[in-house]
PDB file of C-alpha atoms in Angstrom:
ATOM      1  CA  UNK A   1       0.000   0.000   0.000  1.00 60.00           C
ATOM      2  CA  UNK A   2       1.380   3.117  -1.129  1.00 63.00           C
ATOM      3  CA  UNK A   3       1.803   6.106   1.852  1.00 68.00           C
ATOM      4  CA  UNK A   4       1.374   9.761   0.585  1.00 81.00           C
ATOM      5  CA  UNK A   5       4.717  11.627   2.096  1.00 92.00           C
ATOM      6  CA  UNK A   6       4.045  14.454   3.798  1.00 95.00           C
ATOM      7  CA  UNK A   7       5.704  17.871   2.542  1.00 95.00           C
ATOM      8  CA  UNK A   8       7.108  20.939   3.548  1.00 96.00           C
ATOM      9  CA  UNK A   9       7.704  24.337   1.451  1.00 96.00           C
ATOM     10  CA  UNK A  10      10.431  26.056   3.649  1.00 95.00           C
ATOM     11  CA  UNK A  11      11.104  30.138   3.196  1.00 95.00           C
ATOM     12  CA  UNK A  12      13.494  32.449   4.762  1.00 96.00           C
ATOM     13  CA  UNK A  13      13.078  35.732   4.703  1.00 96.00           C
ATOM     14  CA  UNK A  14      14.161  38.959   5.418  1.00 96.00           C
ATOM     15  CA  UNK A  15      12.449  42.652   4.473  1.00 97.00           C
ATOM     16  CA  UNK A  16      10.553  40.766   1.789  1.00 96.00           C
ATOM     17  CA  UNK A  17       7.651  42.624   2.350  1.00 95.00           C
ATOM     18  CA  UNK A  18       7.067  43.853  -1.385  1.00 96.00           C
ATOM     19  CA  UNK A  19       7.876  40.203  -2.764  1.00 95.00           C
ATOM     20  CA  UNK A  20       6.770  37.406   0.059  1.00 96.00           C
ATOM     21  CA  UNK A  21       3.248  37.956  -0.624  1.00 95.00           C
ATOM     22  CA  UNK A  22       3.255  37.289  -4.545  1.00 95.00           C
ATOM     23  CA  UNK A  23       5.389  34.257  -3.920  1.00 95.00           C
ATOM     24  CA  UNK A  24       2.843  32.618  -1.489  1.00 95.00           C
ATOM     25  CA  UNK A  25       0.312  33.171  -3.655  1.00 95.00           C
ATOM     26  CA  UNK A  26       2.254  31.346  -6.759  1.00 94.00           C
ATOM     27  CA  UNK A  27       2.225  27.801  -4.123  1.00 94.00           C
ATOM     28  CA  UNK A  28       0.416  25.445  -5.474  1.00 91.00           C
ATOM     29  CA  UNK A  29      -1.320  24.427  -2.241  1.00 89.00           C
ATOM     30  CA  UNK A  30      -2.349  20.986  -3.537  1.00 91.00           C
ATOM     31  CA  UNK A  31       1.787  19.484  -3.773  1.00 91.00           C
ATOM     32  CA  UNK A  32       2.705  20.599  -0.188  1.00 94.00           C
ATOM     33  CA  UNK A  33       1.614  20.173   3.395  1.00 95.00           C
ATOM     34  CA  UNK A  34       2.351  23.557   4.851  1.00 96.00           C
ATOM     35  CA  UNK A  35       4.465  26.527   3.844  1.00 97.00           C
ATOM     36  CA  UNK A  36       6.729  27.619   6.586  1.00 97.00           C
ATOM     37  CA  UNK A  37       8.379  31.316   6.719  1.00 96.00           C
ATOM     38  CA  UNK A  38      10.869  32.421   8.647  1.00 96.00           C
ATOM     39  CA  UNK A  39      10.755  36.183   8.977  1.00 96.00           C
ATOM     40  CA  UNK A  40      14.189  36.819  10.028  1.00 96.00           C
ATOM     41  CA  UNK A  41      13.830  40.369  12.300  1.00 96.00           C
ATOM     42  CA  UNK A  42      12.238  41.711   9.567  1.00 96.00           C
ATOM     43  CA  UNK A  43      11.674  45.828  10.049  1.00 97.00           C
ATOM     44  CA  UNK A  44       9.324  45.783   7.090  1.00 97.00           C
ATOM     45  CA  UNK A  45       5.922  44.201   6.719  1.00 96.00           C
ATOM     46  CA  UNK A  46       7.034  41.061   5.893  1.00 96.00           C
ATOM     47  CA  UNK A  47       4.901  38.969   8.669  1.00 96.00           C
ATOM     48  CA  UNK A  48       1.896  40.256   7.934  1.00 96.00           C
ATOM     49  CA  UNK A  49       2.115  39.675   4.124  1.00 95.00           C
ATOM     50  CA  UNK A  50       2.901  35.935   5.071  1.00 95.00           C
ATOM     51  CA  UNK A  51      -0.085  35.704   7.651  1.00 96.00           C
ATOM     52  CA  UNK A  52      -2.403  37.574   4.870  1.00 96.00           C
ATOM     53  CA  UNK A  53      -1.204  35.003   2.435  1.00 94.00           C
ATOM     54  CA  UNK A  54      -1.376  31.721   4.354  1.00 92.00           C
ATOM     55  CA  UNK A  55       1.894  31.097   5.332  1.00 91.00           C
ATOM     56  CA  UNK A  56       2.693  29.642   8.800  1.00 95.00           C
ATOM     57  CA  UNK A  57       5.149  32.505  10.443  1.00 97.00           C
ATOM     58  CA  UNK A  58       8.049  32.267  12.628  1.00 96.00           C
ATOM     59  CA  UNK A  59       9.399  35.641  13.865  1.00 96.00           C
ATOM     60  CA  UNK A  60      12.489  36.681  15.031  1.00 97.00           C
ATOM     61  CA  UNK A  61      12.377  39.494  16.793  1.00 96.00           C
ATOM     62  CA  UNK A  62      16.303  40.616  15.344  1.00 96.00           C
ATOM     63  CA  UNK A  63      17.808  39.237  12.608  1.00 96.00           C
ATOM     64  CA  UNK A  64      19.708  35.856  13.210  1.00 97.00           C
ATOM     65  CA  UNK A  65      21.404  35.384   9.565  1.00 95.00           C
ATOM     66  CA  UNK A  66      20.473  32.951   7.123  1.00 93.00           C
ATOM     67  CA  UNK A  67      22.081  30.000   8.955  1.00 95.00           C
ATOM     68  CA  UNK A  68      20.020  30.296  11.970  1.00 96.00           C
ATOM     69  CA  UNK A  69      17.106  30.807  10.180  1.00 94.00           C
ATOM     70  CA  UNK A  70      17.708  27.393   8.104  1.00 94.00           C
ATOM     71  CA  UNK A  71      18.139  25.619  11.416  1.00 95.00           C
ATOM     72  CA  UNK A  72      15.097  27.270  13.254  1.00 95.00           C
ATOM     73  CA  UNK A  73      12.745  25.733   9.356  1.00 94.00           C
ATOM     74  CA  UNK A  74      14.764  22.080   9.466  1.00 94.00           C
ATOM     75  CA  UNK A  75      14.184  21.679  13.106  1.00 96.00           C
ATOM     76  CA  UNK A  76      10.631  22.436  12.398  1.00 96.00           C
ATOM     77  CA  UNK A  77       9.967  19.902   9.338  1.00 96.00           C
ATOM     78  CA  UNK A  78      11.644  17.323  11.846  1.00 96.00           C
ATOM     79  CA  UNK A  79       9.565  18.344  15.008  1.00 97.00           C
ATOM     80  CA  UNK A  80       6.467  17.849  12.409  1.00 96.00           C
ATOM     81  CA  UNK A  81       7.669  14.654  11.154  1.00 96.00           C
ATOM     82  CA  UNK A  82       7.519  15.865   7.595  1.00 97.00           C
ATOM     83  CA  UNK A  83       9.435  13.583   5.129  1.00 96.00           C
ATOM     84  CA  UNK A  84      10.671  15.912   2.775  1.00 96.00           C
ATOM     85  CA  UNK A  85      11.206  19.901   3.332  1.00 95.00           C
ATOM     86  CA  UNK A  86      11.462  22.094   0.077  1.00 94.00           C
ATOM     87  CA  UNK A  87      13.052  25.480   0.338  1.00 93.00           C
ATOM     88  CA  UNK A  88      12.422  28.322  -1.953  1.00 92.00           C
ATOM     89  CA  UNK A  89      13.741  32.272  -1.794  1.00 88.00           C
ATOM     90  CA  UNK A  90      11.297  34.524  -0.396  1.00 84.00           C
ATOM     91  CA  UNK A  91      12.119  36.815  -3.287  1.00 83.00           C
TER      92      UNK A  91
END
């Protein structure tokens, strides 16, 4: 018996405020589980363009870097027990 996998779309971001939004909407929400942003101390609107657009949010509340914020989304899609995590540019 075949068992469905269960996906993750993975996004860091960063001031993406102008961009974040448009990608969300782009997901095709039928291929993965959940879409996961991390908005990295953004000073912009970035979090609420990701909660507007369906996106599950992390927030830091100063930027970490890029390497933190990778950790923080794989320690997530483990935690969640997703098989496979996906990560696309928030731009």
């Amino acid at each position: 018996m075949y068992k469905s996998k269960k996906i993750v779309l993975i996004i860091p971001a960063y001031n993406e405020e102008e961009n974040i939004g448009k990608v969300l909407q782009k997901i095709p929400r039928n291929i993965v589980d959940e879409v996961v942003v991390v908005n990295d101390g953004s000073t912009d609107n970035t979090e609420k363009e990701i909660l507007e657009n369906k996106g599950t949010c992390i927030t830091f509340e100063e930027n970490k870097g890029l390497g933190v914020g990778f950790k923080t989304l794989f320690k997530y899609a483990l935690n969640k027990k997703y098989d496979y995590a996906i990560i696309l540019g928030g731009d």
